[in-house]
PDB file of C-alpha atoms in Angstrom:
ATOM      1  CA  UNK A   6       0.000   0.000   0.000  1.00 54.00           C
ATOM      2  CA  UNK A   7       2.683   2.545   0.996  1.00 58.00           C
ATOM      3  CA  UNK A   8       4.748   1.774  -2.106  1.00 59.00           C
ATOM      4  CA  UNK A   9       1.821   2.550  -4.434  1.00 74.00           C
ATOM      5  CA  UNK A  10       1.360   5.961  -2.783  1.00 92.00           C
ATOM      6  CA  UNK A  11       4.969   6.850  -3.547  1.00 88.00           C
ATOM      7  CA  UNK A  12       4.370   5.885  -7.153  1.00 88.00           C
ATOM      8  CA  UNK A  13       1.135   7.852  -7.158  1.00 90.00           C
ATOM      9  CA  UNK A  14       2.951  10.943  -5.863  1.00 91.00           C
ATOM     10  CA  UNK A  15       5.275  10.774  -8.838  1.00 89.00           C
ATOM     11  CA  UNK A  16       2.417  10.088 -11.256  1.00 90.00           C
ATOM     12  CA  UNK A  17       0.470  13.123 -10.028  1.00 91.00           C
ATOM     13  CA  UNK A  18       3.565  15.332 -10.092  1.00 93.00           C
ATOM     14  CA  UNK A  19       3.286  16.252  -6.412  1.00 93.00           C
ATOM     15  CA  UNK A  20       7.009  16.812  -6.044  1.00 91.00           C
ATOM     16  CA  UNK A  21       9.664  15.071  -4.004  1.00 94.00           C
ATOM     17  CA  UNK A  22       9.112  14.192  -0.363  1.00 95.00           C
ATOM     18  CA  UNK A  23      11.753  16.729   0.640  1.00 96.00           C
ATOM     19  CA  UNK A  24       9.832  19.440  -1.230  1.00 96.00           C
ATOM     20  CA  UNK A  25       6.447  18.551   0.243  1.00 97.00           C
ATOM     21  CA  UNK A  26       7.421  18.127   3.904  1.00 98.00           C
ATOM     22  CA  UNK A  27       7.689  21.879   4.643  1.00 97.00           C
ATOM     23  CA  UNK A  28       4.201  22.746   3.362  1.00 98.00           C
ATOM     24  CA  UNK A  29       2.792  19.588   5.006  1.00 98.00           C
ATOM     25  CA  UNK A  30       4.100  20.574   8.439  1.00 98.00           C
ATOM     26  CA  UNK A  31       3.075  24.218   8.043  1.00 98.00           C
ATOM     27  CA  UNK A  32      -0.493  23.408   6.987  1.00 98.00           C
ATOM     28  CA  UNK A  33      -0.972  20.806   9.706  1.00 98.00           C
ATOM     29  CA  UNK A  34       0.390  23.206  12.327  1.00 98.00           C
ATOM     30  CA  UNK A  35      -2.081  25.878  11.247  1.00 98.00           C
ATOM     31  CA  UNK A  36      -4.996  23.419  11.087  1.00 98.00           C
ATOM     32  CA  UNK A  37      -4.261  21.691  14.398  1.00 98.00           C
ATOM     33  CA  UNK A  38      -2.732  24.415  16.526  1.00 97.00           C
ATOM     34  CA  UNK A  39      -4.017  22.634  19.637  1.00 97.00           C
ATOM     35  CA  UNK A  40      -2.347  19.305  18.804  1.00 97.00           C
ATOM     36  CA  UNK A  41      -0.680  17.988  21.946  1.00 96.00           C
ATOM     37  CA  UNK A  42      -0.436  14.859  24.040  1.00 96.00           C
ATOM     38  CA  UNK A  43      -3.853  13.870  25.419  1.00 95.00           C
ATOM     39  CA  UNK A  44      -2.504  12.169  28.541  1.00 97.00           C
ATOM     40  CA  UNK A  45      -2.797  14.136  31.783  1.00 97.00           C
ATOM     41  CA  UNK A  46       0.164  14.308  34.171  1.00 98.00           C
ATOM     42  CA  UNK A  47       1.803  16.731  36.589  1.00 97.00           C
ATOM     43  CA  UNK A  48       5.318  15.342  36.894  1.00 98.00           C
ATOM     44  CA  UNK A  49       7.945  13.479  34.909  1.00 98.00           C
ATOM     45  CA  UNK A  50       7.169  10.247  36.764  1.00 98.00           C
ATOM     46  CA  UNK A  51       3.447  10.622  36.082  1.00 98.00           C
ATOM     47  CA  UNK A  52       4.245  11.171  32.401  1.00 98.00           C
ATOM     48  CA  UNK A  53       6.278   7.964  32.284  1.00 98.00           C
ATOM     49  CA  UNK A  54       3.574   5.957  34.069  1.00 98.00           C
ATOM     50  CA  UNK A  55       0.821   7.356  31.830  1.00 98.00           C
ATOM     51  CA  UNK A  56       2.669   6.451  28.647  1.00 98.00           C
ATOM     52  CA  UNK A  57       3.419   2.953  29.948  1.00 98.00           C
ATOM     53  CA  UNK A  58      -0.250   2.453  30.783  1.00 98.00           C
ATOM     54  CA  UNK A  59      -1.411   3.727  27.374  1.00 97.00           C
ATOM     55  CA  UNK A  60      -0.319   0.585  25.521  1.00 93.00           C
ATOM     56  CA  UNK A  61      -3.307  -1.208  23.953  1.00 93.00           C
ATOM     57  CA  UNK A  62      -5.867   1.215  25.362  1.00 96.00           C
ATOM     58  CA  UNK A  63      -7.132   4.758  24.855  1.00 94.00           C
ATOM     59  CA  UNK A  64      -5.776   7.963  26.357  1.00 95.00           C
ATOM     60  CA  UNK A  65      -9.251   8.666  27.735  1.00 96.00           C
ATOM     61  CA  UNK A  66      -9.195   5.379  29.609  1.00 97.00           C
ATOM     62  CA  UNK A  67      -5.697   6.032  30.959  1.00 98.00           C
ATOM     63  CA  UNK A  68      -6.690   9.488  32.192  1.00 98.00           C
ATOM     64  CA  UNK A  69      -9.705   7.995  33.944  1.00 98.00           C
ATOM     65  CA  UNK A  70      -7.463   5.508  35.790  1.00 98.00           C
ATOM     66  CA  UNK A  71      -4.630   7.910  36.597  1.00 98.00           C
ATOM     67  CA  UNK A  72      -6.968  10.497  38.086  1.00 97.00           C
ATOM     68  CA  UNK A  73      -7.206   8.215  41.101  1.00 97.00           C
ATOM     69  CA  UNK A  74      -3.873   6.433  40.701  1.00 98.00           C
ATOM     70  CA  UNK A  75      -1.782   9.591  40.945  1.00 98.00           C
ATOM     71  CA  UNK A  76      -3.455  10.639  44.162  1.00 97.00           C
ATOM     72  CA  UNK A  77      -2.375   7.352  45.737  1.00 98.00           C
ATOM     73  CA  UNK A  78       1.063   6.928  44.149  1.00 98.00           C
ATOM     74  CA  UNK A  79       3.020  10.192  44.250  1.00 95.00           C
ATOM     75  CA  UNK A  80       6.642   8.997  44.095  1.00 96.00           C
ATOM     76  CA  UNK A  81       8.513   6.009  42.613  1.00 98.00           C
ATOM     77  CA  UNK A  82       8.780   4.470  46.087  1.00 98.00           C
ATOM     78  CA  UNK A  83       4.992   4.284  46.392  1.00 98.00           C
ATOM     79  CA  UNK A  84       4.724   1.803  43.510  1.00 98.00           C
ATOM     80  CA  UNK A  85       7.113  -0.546  45.324  1.00 98.00           C
ATOM     81  CA  UNK A  86       5.578  -0.131  48.777  1.00 98.00           C
ATOM     82  CA  UNK A  87       2.354  -2.017  47.992  1.00 98.00           C
ATOM     83  CA  UNK A  88       1.861  -5.680  47.050  1.00 97.00           C
ATOM     84  CA  UNK A  89       1.944  -6.176  43.289  1.00 98.00           C
ATOM     85  CA  UNK A  90      -1.642  -7.456  43.436  1.00 98.00           C
ATOM     86  CA  UNK A  91      -2.779  -4.091  44.796  1.00 98.00           C
ATOM     87  CA  UNK A  92      -1.124  -2.194  41.965  1.00 98.00           C
ATOM     88  CA  UNK A  93      -2.667  -4.641  39.488  1.00 98.00           C
ATOM     89  CA  UNK A  94      -6.119  -3.859  40.869  1.00 98.00           C
ATOM     90  CA  UNK A  95      -5.449  -0.119  40.649  1.00 98.00           C
ATOM     91  CA  UNK A  96      -4.537  -0.280  36.939  1.00 98.00           C
ATOM     92  CA  UNK A  97      -6.827  -3.167  35.988  1.00 98.00           C
ATOM     93  CA  UNK A  98      -9.041  -1.040  33.726  1.00 98.00           C
ATOM     94  CA  UNK A  99      -6.134  -0.232  31.368  1.00 98.00           C
ATOM     95  CA  UNK A 100      -5.805  -3.882  30.314  1.00 97.00           C
ATOM     96  CA  UNK A 101      -2.751  -6.169  30.392  1.00 97.00           C
ATOM     97  CA  UNK A 102      -2.571  -5.116  34.024  1.00 98.00           C
ATOM     98  CA  UNK A 103      -0.240  -7.898  35.208  1.00 98.00           C
ATOM     99  CA  UNK A 104       2.472  -7.101  32.672  1.00 98.00           C
ATOM    100  CA  UNK A 105       2.007  -3.366  33.142  1.00 98.00           C
ATOM    101  CA  UNK A 106       2.279  -3.657  36.931  1.00 98.00           C
ATOM    102  CA  UNK A 107       5.458  -5.710  36.573  1.00 98.00           C
ATOM    103  CA  UNK A 108       6.945  -3.190  34.144  1.00 98.00           C
ATOM    104  CA  UNK A 109       6.001  -0.187  36.262  1.00 98.00           C
ATOM    105  CA  UNK A 110       7.537  -1.670  39.399  1.00 98.00           C
ATOM    106  CA  UNK A 111      10.675  -2.617  37.470  1.00 98.00           C
ATOM    107  CA  UNK A 112      10.970   0.856  35.974  1.00 98.00           C
ATOM    108  CA  UNK A 113      10.484   2.541  39.354  1.00 98.00           C
ATOM    109  CA  UNK A 114      13.145   0.304  40.887  1.00 98.00           C
ATOM    110  CA  UNK A 115      15.660   1.256  38.204  1.00 98.00           C
ATOM    111  CA  UNK A 116      14.777   4.955  38.594  1.00 98.00           C
ATOM    112  CA  UNK A 117      15.561   4.732  42.299  1.00 98.00           C
ATOM    113  CA  UNK A 118      18.686   2.599  41.980  1.00 98.00           C
ATOM    114  CA  UNK A 119      20.308   4.279  38.988  1.00 97.00           C
ATOM    115  CA  UNK A 120      18.754   7.728  38.462  1.00 98.00           C
ATOM    116  CA  UNK A 121      18.046   9.066  41.990  1.00 97.00           C
ATOM    117  CA  UNK A 122      14.326   8.643  41.371  1.00 97.00           C
ATOM    118  CA  UNK A 123      14.339  11.005  38.396  1.00 97.00           C
ATOM    119  CA  UNK A 124      13.172  10.211  34.877  1.00 98.00           C
ATOM    120  CA  UNK A 125      16.215  10.371  32.557  1.00 98.00           C
ATOM    121  CA  UNK A 126      16.190  12.512  29.423  1.00 96.00           C
ATOM    122  CA  UNK A 127      18.513  10.495  27.198  1.00 97.00           C
ATOM    123  CA  UNK A 128      16.839   7.923  24.976  1.00 97.00           C
ATOM    124  CA  UNK A 129      19.431   5.254  25.752  1.00 97.00           C
ATOM    125  CA  UNK A 130      18.774   5.686  29.480  1.00 98.00           C
ATOM    126  CA  UNK A 131      15.007   5.552  29.070  1.00 98.00           C
ATOM    127  CA  UNK A 132      15.369   2.320  27.104  1.00 98.00           C
ATOM    128  CA  UNK A 133      17.079   0.737  30.123  1.00 97.00           C
ATOM    129  CA  UNK A 134      13.827   0.971  32.083  1.00 98.00           C
ATOM    130  CA  UNK A 135      11.807  -2.278  32.149  1.00 97.00           C
ATOM    131  CA  UNK A 136       8.726  -2.044  29.940  1.00 96.00           C
ATOM    132  CA  UNK A 137      10.011   0.999  28.048  1.00 98.00           C
ATOM    133  CA  UNK A 138      10.439   0.362  24.322  1.00 96.00           C
ATOM    134  CA  UNK A 139      11.402   2.924  21.692  1.00 96.00           C
ATOM    135  CA  UNK A 140       7.927   4.393  21.187  1.00 95.00           C
ATOM    136  CA  UNK A 141       7.454   5.028  24.915  1.00 97.00           C
ATOM    137  CA  UNK A 142      10.975   6.419  25.230  1.00 98.00           C
ATOM    138  CA  UNK A 143      10.404   8.768  22.295  1.00 98.00           C
ATOM    139  CA  UNK A 144       7.133  10.054  23.751  1.00 98.00           C
ATOM    140  CA  UNK A 145       8.669  10.710  27.176  1.00 98.00           C
ATOM    141  CA  UNK A 146      11.803  12.363  25.785  1.00 98.00           C
ATOM    142  CA  UNK A 147       9.792  14.601  23.477  1.00 97.00           C
ATOM    143  CA  UNK A 148       7.400  15.709  26.228  1.00 97.00           C
ATOM    144  CA  UNK A 149      10.404  16.519  28.440  1.00 97.00           C
ATOM    145  CA  UNK A 150      11.737  18.786  25.703  1.00 95.00           C
ATOM    146  CA  UNK A 151      14.496  16.414  24.582  1.00 95.00           C
ATOM    147  CA  UNK A 152      13.147  14.830  21.387  1.00 97.00           C
ATOM    148  CA  UNK A 153      15.733  12.409  20.014  1.00 97.00           C
ATOM    149  CA  UNK A 154      13.487  10.575  17.590  1.00 97.00           C
ATOM    150  CA  UNK A 155       9.978  10.666  16.110  1.00 98.00           C
ATOM    151  CA  UNK A 156       7.107   8.775  17.709  1.00 97.00           C
ATOM    152  CA  UNK A 157       5.522   6.256  15.342  1.00 97.00           C
ATOM    153  CA  UNK A 158       2.097   5.032  16.455  1.00 95.00           C
ATOM    154  CA  UNK A 159      -0.720   3.656  14.301  1.00 93.00           C
ATOM    155  CA  UNK A 160      -1.831   7.126  13.112  1.00 95.00           C
ATOM    156  CA  UNK A 161       1.719   8.238  12.285  1.00 97.00           C
ATOM    157  CA  UNK A 162       2.365   4.979  10.444  1.00 97.00           C
ATOM    158  CA  UNK A 163      -0.851   5.174   8.411  1.00 97.00           C
ATOM    159  CA  UNK A 164      -0.626   8.855   7.502  1.00 97.00           C
ATOM    160  CA  UNK A 165       3.084   8.726   6.690  1.00 97.00           C
ATOM    161  CA  UNK A 166       2.282   6.012   4.184  1.00 96.00           C
ATOM    162  CA  UNK A 167      -0.785   7.732   2.735  1.00 96.00           C
ATOM    163  CA  UNK A 168       1.160  10.981   2.342  1.00 97.00           C
ATOM    164  CA  UNK A 169       3.890   9.150   0.468  1.00 96.00           C
ATOM    165  CA  UNK A 170       6.573   9.893   3.069  1.00 97.00           C
ATOM    166  CA  UNK A 171       7.609   6.259   3.465  1.00 96.00           C
ATOM    167  CA  UNK A 172       7.206   2.917   1.735  1.00 94.00           C
ATOM    168  CA  UNK A 173       7.962   0.982   4.921  1.00 95.00           C
ATOM    169  CA  UNK A 174       5.657  -0.817   7.348  1.00 94.00           C
ATOM    170  CA  UNK A 175       8.153  -1.371  10.173  1.00 95.00           C
ATOM    171  CA  UNK A 176       7.937   1.467  12.767  1.00 95.00           C
ATOM    172  CA  UNK A 177      11.718   1.686  13.173  1.00 95.00           C
ATOM    173  CA  UNK A 178      12.203   2.088   9.415  1.00 96.00           C
ATOM    174  CA  UNK A 179       9.350   4.590   9.216  1.00 97.00           C
ATOM    175  CA  UNK A 180      10.954   6.621  11.991  1.00 98.00           C
ATOM    176  CA  UNK A 181      14.250   6.571  10.127  1.00 97.00           C
ATOM    177  CA  UNK A 182      12.539   7.844   6.963  1.00 97.00           C
ATOM    178  CA  UNK A 183      10.778  10.626   8.858  1.00 98.00           C
ATOM    179  CA  UNK A 184      13.951  11.692  10.642  1.00 98.00           C
ATOM    180  CA  UNK A 185      15.565  12.262   7.252  1.00 98.00           C
ATOM    181  CA  UNK A 186      12.620  14.387   6.093  1.00 98.00           C
ATOM    182  CA  UNK A 187      11.222  16.284   9.073  1.00 98.00           C
ATOM    183  CA  UNK A 188      13.310  19.211  10.413  1.00 97.00           C
ATOM    184  CA  UNK A 189      14.689  18.302  13.839  1.00 97.00           C
ATOM    185  CA  UNK A 190      12.945  21.280  15.408  1.00 97.00           C
ATOM    186  CA  UNK A 191       9.626  19.637  14.459  1.00 98.00           C
ATOM    187  CA  UNK A 192      10.383  16.110  15.692  1.00 98.00           C
ATOM    188  CA  UNK A 193       8.353  16.543  18.880  1.00 97.00           C
ATOM    189  CA  UNK A 194       5.228  18.120  17.371  1.00 97.00           C
ATOM    190  CA  UNK A 195       5.102  16.269  14.047  1.00 98.00           C
ATOM    191  CA  UNK A 196       3.606  13.056  15.525  1.00 98.00           C
ATOM    192  CA  UNK A 197       0.948  15.088  17.358  1.00 98.00           C
ATOM    193  CA  UNK A 198       0.012  16.824  14.118  1.00 98.00           C
ATOM    194  CA  UNK A 199      -0.401  13.514  12.288  1.00 98.00           C
ATOM    195  CA  UNK A 200      -2.250  11.918  15.215  1.00 97.00           C
ATOM    196  CA  UNK A 201      -4.819  14.720  15.456  1.00 97.00           C
ATOM    197  CA  UNK A 202      -5.178  14.925  11.684  1.00 98.00           C
ATOM    198  CA  UNK A 203      -5.790  11.179  11.652  1.00 97.00           C
ATOM    199  CA  UNK A 204      -8.456  11.490  14.335  1.00 95.00           C
ATOM    200  CA  UNK A 205     -10.218  14.512  12.907  1.00 97.00           C
ATOM    201  CA  UNK A 206      -9.815  14.350   9.125  1.00 98.00           C
ATOM    202  CA  UNK A 207      -7.843  11.423   7.686  1.00 97.00           C
ATOM    203  CA  UNK A 208     -10.032   8.848   9.406  1.00 96.00           C
ATOM    204  CA  UNK A 209      -9.012   5.301   8.527  1.00 93.00           C
ATOM    205  CA  UNK A 210     -12.387   4.076   7.240  1.00 92.00           C
ATOM    206  CA  UNK A 211     -13.666   7.334   5.744  1.00 93.00           C
ATOM    207  CA  UNK A 212     -10.993   9.984   5.109  1.00 95.00           C
ATOM    208  CA  UNK A 213     -12.563  13.416   4.669  1.00 96.00           C
ATOM    209  CA  UNK A 214     -10.521  14.386   1.616  1.00 96.00           C
ATOM    210  CA  UNK A 215     -12.969  17.118   0.648  1.00 95.00           C
ATOM    211  CA  UNK A 216     -12.139  19.072   3.816  1.00 95.00           C
ATOM    212  CA  UNK A 217      -8.430  18.189   4.084  1.00 97.00           C
ATOM    213  CA  UNK A 218      -5.824  20.966   3.942  1.00 97.00           C
ATOM    214  CA  UNK A 219      -3.330  18.500   2.451  1.00 97.00           C
ATOM    215  CA  UNK A 220      -5.527  17.289  -0.402  1.00 96.00           C
ATOM    216  CA  UNK A 221      -3.340  18.740  -3.183  1.00 95.00           C
ATOM    217  CA  UNK A 222      -0.155  17.328  -1.580  1.00 96.00           C
ATOM    218  CA  UNK A 223      -1.476  13.860  -0.781  1.00 96.00           C
ATOM    219  CA  UNK A 224      -1.077  10.994  -3.258  1.00 95.00           C
ATOM    220  CA  UNK A 225      -3.833   9.059  -1.460  1.00 95.00           C
ATOM    221  CA  UNK A 226      -6.414  11.828  -1.820  1.00 94.00           C
ATOM    222  CA  UNK A 227      -9.523  11.007  -3.829  1.00 86.00           C
ATOM    223  CA  UNK A 228      -9.387  12.453  -7.333  1.00 78.00           C
ATOM    224  CA  UNK A 229     -12.875  13.959  -6.942  1.00 75.00           C
ATOM    225  CA  UNK A 230     -11.711  15.959  -3.920  1.00 74.00           C
ATOM    226  CA  UNK A 231      -8.793  17.654  -5.673  1.00 75.00           C
ATOM    227  CA  UNK A 232      -9.009  21.347  -6.595  1.00 77.00           C
ATOM    228  CA  UNK A 233      -9.997  21.959 -10.207  1.00 67.00           C
ATOM    229  CA  UNK A 234      -6.537  23.241 -11.129  1.00 62.00           C
ATOM    230  CA  UNK A 235      -4.638  20.461  -9.325  1.00 57.00           C
TER     231      UNK A 235
END
């Protein structure tokens, strides 16, 4: 699917990816000026926990759980001071609660033993935390103002392909493609722009091409939605 969109971009004469990325970012930024992380947190530790809990569930669900969770667990030590079964009950509604509880406790232990209880900024340090893979590490680093990569979730993957920015399906390879295209100053906000555009306009089952600000730059756009002079 992604490969055909790259071919379609050439067929429609939309220009090279490097030529389109500037206008793409600028239009998305103007259209979704409020694009930001939907998770609610008040500290670096709460950010880390929220992102870990968000796997395989919605941000709305995570926020519902953490509203109570963060009143009970305020520091890394608190997650280790209760029986694991109690933590499992407290995060049960986020799904995969046994694995998440194990990962959270492991991550908090490493924070205390190796980082004085503080969430590290460097990607390589974040990846040393149990349960923290590259996507989680990228989200945390970016929200802490230290973006060292580009978050690739399902929306970013789908829209990057539809926009003809990558022919890859593997998230690591997609990230590599985007890092070569997107200016480093935009690495943190670019995923948010694609995520919100995917939720509001480029909906998987029924993309609203007729109201999309990228329609004349998108090789996946419906022909009938293109401007008359496109």
